[in-house]
Amino acid sequence: MFLEQKTISRELATRMLEAAVDKAEELRVAVNVAIVDNGGHLIAFTRMDHAPLLSVDIAQNKAYTAAAFGLPTHEWYELIKDEPSLKSGIVHTNRLTVFGGGYPVRCGDELAGGIGVSGGTLEEDQACCEAALLQIKEEVNK
Amino acid sequence: MFLEQKTISRELATRMLEAAVDKAEELRVAVNVAIVDNGGHLIAFTRMDHAPLLSVDIAQNKAYTAAAFGLPTHEWYELIKDEPSLKSGIVHTNRLTVFGGGYPVRCGDELAGGIGVSGGTLEEDQACCEAALLQIKEEVNK
Amino acid sequence: MFLEQKTISRELATRMLEAAVDKAEELRVAVNVAIVDNGGHLIAFTRMDHAPLLSVDIAQNKAYTAAAFGLPTHEWYELIKDEPSLKSGIVHTNRLTVFGGGYPVRCGDELAGGIGVSGGTLEEDQACCEAALLQIKEEVNK
Amino acid sequence: MFLEQKTISRELATRMLEAAVDKAEELRVAVNVAIVDNGGHLIAFTRMDHAPLLSVDIAQNKAYTAAAFGLPTHEWYELIKDEPSLKSGIVHTNRLTVFGGGYPVRCGDELAGGIGVSGGTLEEDQACCEAALLQIKEEVNK
């Protein structure tokens, strides 16, 4: 028996990038934005002019983390903060990002991929992700 | 717009492992068998007693290659042998395996994952893969 | 003089996977399960349908850690927490996992390999490992 | 004394992606397209629906190679083929890609970044790069 999955199309990913960049411009911050598929692999990426180089990988890792576990990255710290072994240990997991700016992308109940933004404050990065998700809310709420 | 994908279930992967191992026992060879999903990530793996350690990764890389490009790994060399730049260059691609023993797993026309076997000769490894695909032929030919 | 070692057979590893998955189903959680030999190398692996992708590597790292040091992974934090240099340093060791869900597999007194489970809470992951060890207790207590 | 550098803006990178994708659609092939800056770091990336997963990294490596040495990747093999030590050795350089589908992006005489396309034949990948460069020829020929 094969399983059915949803993943993000290029068309959807491109619209998400644009919406995240529009929000970043409104916030006057330069960010990197990454969209990954349900396997955590890159579909679309954009770096705004003068966005920090360090954030190129962070944006991709946030998107990966969200797609690979199904949680927004800002919920991870709450999950691990009271369990010292996780708090000091799980943060070493390859590519795992436990701070805000990554969100899973769902189609109804199904995990279909992730978006990650990096370059601003956590609040700014999250606001850019949320703008991208809002842009595709009709598909997401199907 | 989200895209629909098929991937391999645990139930299907487990049946494939068993069929590949049965064939290897019939051939009196000890192999490693790996099944990956449509994102190239491991779903199921088994190492027969005394199978070569070197083949643990090779089996996984063959399965990855098949899922990541949609071709049986034994077709790669034909593809690159007359183009010197590919022949000497593309073999350095991370995890790419250009010799036999990896097959894509399809559900009808759709690429759903891959299987890789390593530990025997190329012919033996391929025979184990083919036995696994035969085991799920009803699902594959849907 | 050569040394004698014990390691886990495919037959034993397969029974362990099944017992861990049965327990996970009882707990209604989807996990990844990995069994490694006394060299820390993968023998058997299974991913339940919809288990988190992030846990594919974590399960393998837990099994590796348990086999490579002979301690259950949940005992590591106790070991390092009062020595600041270990607490901040040793967690960077490649593949070392200091939270629960990995157990050594012994044959009598001898370290023969490890099991790792990831995808649930620490308690759920540990319960799946323990179910797997219980399944082979006759061999373990030899 | 500081040096002046040119690099590719997001606006230019986005136009290049679109032109490469338009050409790929005309050729009826699904490709990955990557644009990197003068430091070889990703600026923009897009994966067409159903483009091979294996090509995600290859496209980025082609763009990197072109930006990091200033040559189209299809000129590399000619450069190394008659010098056995290079032919067998330099292909092991991390990320170096010696087959077609990567082009430097120049502003006048200055190296400003690179583009890489992967997913089709070498000729198709190169045609997509050339379409992207044609799209920005006014800026390139400044």
CSV table of C-alpha atoms in Angstrom, one decimal, chain D residues 20-122:
chain,number,residue,atom,x,y,z
D,20,ALA,CA,15.5,30.0,-17.1
D,21,VAL,CA,12.1,28.4,-16.2
D,22,ASP,CA,10.4,29.8,-19.3
D,23,LYS,CA,13.1,28.2,-21.4
D,24,ALA,CA,12.8,24.9,-19.5
D,25,GLU,CA,9.1,24.9,-20.1
D,26,GLU,CA,9.6,25.5,-23.8
D,27,LEU,CA,12.0,22.5,-23.8
D,28,ARG,CA,9.5,20.5,-21.8
D,29,VAL,CA,12.0,19.6,-19.1
D,30,ALA,CA,11.8,20.2,-15.3
D,31,VAL,CA,14.9,21.7,-13.8
D,32,ASN,CA,16.3,23.3,-10.7
D,33,VAL,CA,17.8,26.8,-11.1
D,34,ALA,CA,20.2,28.4,-8.6
D,35,ILE,CA,21.8,31.9,-8.6
D,36,VAL,CA,24.7,32.7,-6.3
D,37,ASP,CA,26.5,35.9,-5.5
D,38,ASN,CA,30.1,36.8,-5.9
D,39,GLY,CA,30.9,34.9,-2.7
D,40,GLY,CA,29.3,31.8,-4.1
D,41,HIS,CA,26.4,32.0,-1.7
D,42,LEU,CA,22.8,31.3,-2.7
D,43,ILE,CA,20.7,34.3,-3.7
D,44,ALA,CA,17.8,32.7,-5.4
D,45,PHE,CA,16.6,29.1,-6.2
D,46,THR,CA,13.6,27.5,-7.7
D,47,ARG,CA,12.6,23.9,-8.3
D,48,MET,CA,10.1,23.2,-11.0
D,49,ASP,CA,7.4,20.7,-10.2
D,50,HIS,CA,8.7,17.1,-10.5
D,51,ALA,CA,12.3,18.2,-11.2
D,52,PRO,CA,14.7,15.5,-9.9
D,53,LEU,CA,15.7,15.8,-6.3
D,54,LEU,CA,19.3,14.8,-7.2
D,55,SER,CA,19.6,18.1,-9.1
D,56,VAL,CA,18.8,20.3,-6.2
D,57,ASP,CA,22.4,20.2,-5.0
D,58,ILE,CA,23.9,19.9,-8.5
D,59,ALA,CA,22.3,23.2,-9.7
D,60,GLN,CA,23.7,25.0,-6.6
D,61,ASN,CA,27.2,23.4,-7.1
D,62,LYS,CA,27.2,24.5,-10.8
D,63,ALA,CA,26.4,28.1,-9.9
D,64,TYR,CA,29.0,28.0,-7.1
D,65,THR,CA,31.7,26.6,-9.5
D,66,ALA,CA,31.0,29.3,-12.1
D,67,ALA,CA,31.1,32.1,-9.5
D,68,ALA,CA,34.1,30.7,-7.7
D,69,PHE,CA,36.4,30.4,-10.8
D,70,GLY,CA,34.8,32.6,-13.4
D,71,LEU,CA,34.4,29.9,-16.1
D,72,PRO,CA,31.3,28.2,-17.5
D,73,THR,CA,31.4,24.7,-16.1
D,74,HIS,CA,31.4,23.1,-19.6
D,75,GLU,CA,34.9,24.6,-20.2
D,76,TRP,CA,36.4,22.8,-17.2
D,77,TYR,CA,36.8,19.4,-18.8
D,78,GLU,CA,38.8,20.9,-21.7
D,79,LEU,CA,41.0,22.5,-19.2
D,80,ILE,CA,41.9,19.3,-17.3
D,81,LYS,CA,41.6,16.5,-19.8
D,82,ASP,CA,45.2,16.5,-21.0
D,83,GLU,CA,46.8,16.8,-17.6
D,84,PRO,CA,46.3,13.5,-15.8
D,85,SER,CA,46.9,14.8,-12.3
D,86,LEU,CA,44.2,17.4,-12.7
D,87,LYS,CA,41.9,15.1,-14.5
D,88,SER,CA,41.9,12.5,-11.7
D,89,GLY,CA,42.5,14.9,-8.9
D,90,ILE,CA,40.7,18.2,-9.2
D,91,VAL,CA,37.3,16.7,-9.7
D,92,HIS,CA,37.5,15.8,-5.9
D,93,THR,CA,37.4,19.5,-5.0
D,94,ASN,CA,34.4,20.1,-2.9
D,95,ARG,CA,31.4,21.3,-5.0
D,96,LEU,CA,33.5,21.6,-8.2
D,97,THR,CA,31.4,20.7,-11.1
D,98,VAL,CA,33.1,20.0,-14.4
D,99,PHE,CA,30.2,19.5,-16.7
D,100,GLY,CA,27.9,21.9,-18.4
D,101,GLY,CA,25.1,23.9,-16.9
D,102,GLY,CA,26.9,26.6,-14.8
D,103,TYR,CA,27.8,30.1,-16.1
D,104,PRO,CA,29.5,33.0,-14.5
D,105,VAL,CA,27.4,36.2,-14.4
D,106,ARG,CA,29.4,39.3,-15.2
D,107,CYS,CA,28.8,43.0,-15.1
D,108,GLY,CA,31.0,44.3,-17.9
D,109,ASP,CA,34.4,42.6,-17.1
D,110,GLU,CA,33.6,42.0,-13.5
D,111,LEU,CA,32.6,38.6,-12.1
D,112,ALA,CA,29.5,39.2,-10.1
D,113,GLY,CA,28.1,35.7,-9.4
D,114,GLY,CA,26.9,32.6,-11.1
D,115,ILE,CA,23.9,30.6,-12.4
D,116,GLY,CA,23.5,26.8,-12.4
D,117,VAL,CA,20.7,24.7,-13.9
D,118,SER,CA,20.3,20.9,-13.4
D,119,GLY,CA,17.6,18.4,-14.4
D,120,GLY,CA,17.8,18.2,-18.2
D,121,THR,CA,20.5,17.1,-20.5
D,122,LEU,CA,23.7,19.2,-20.5
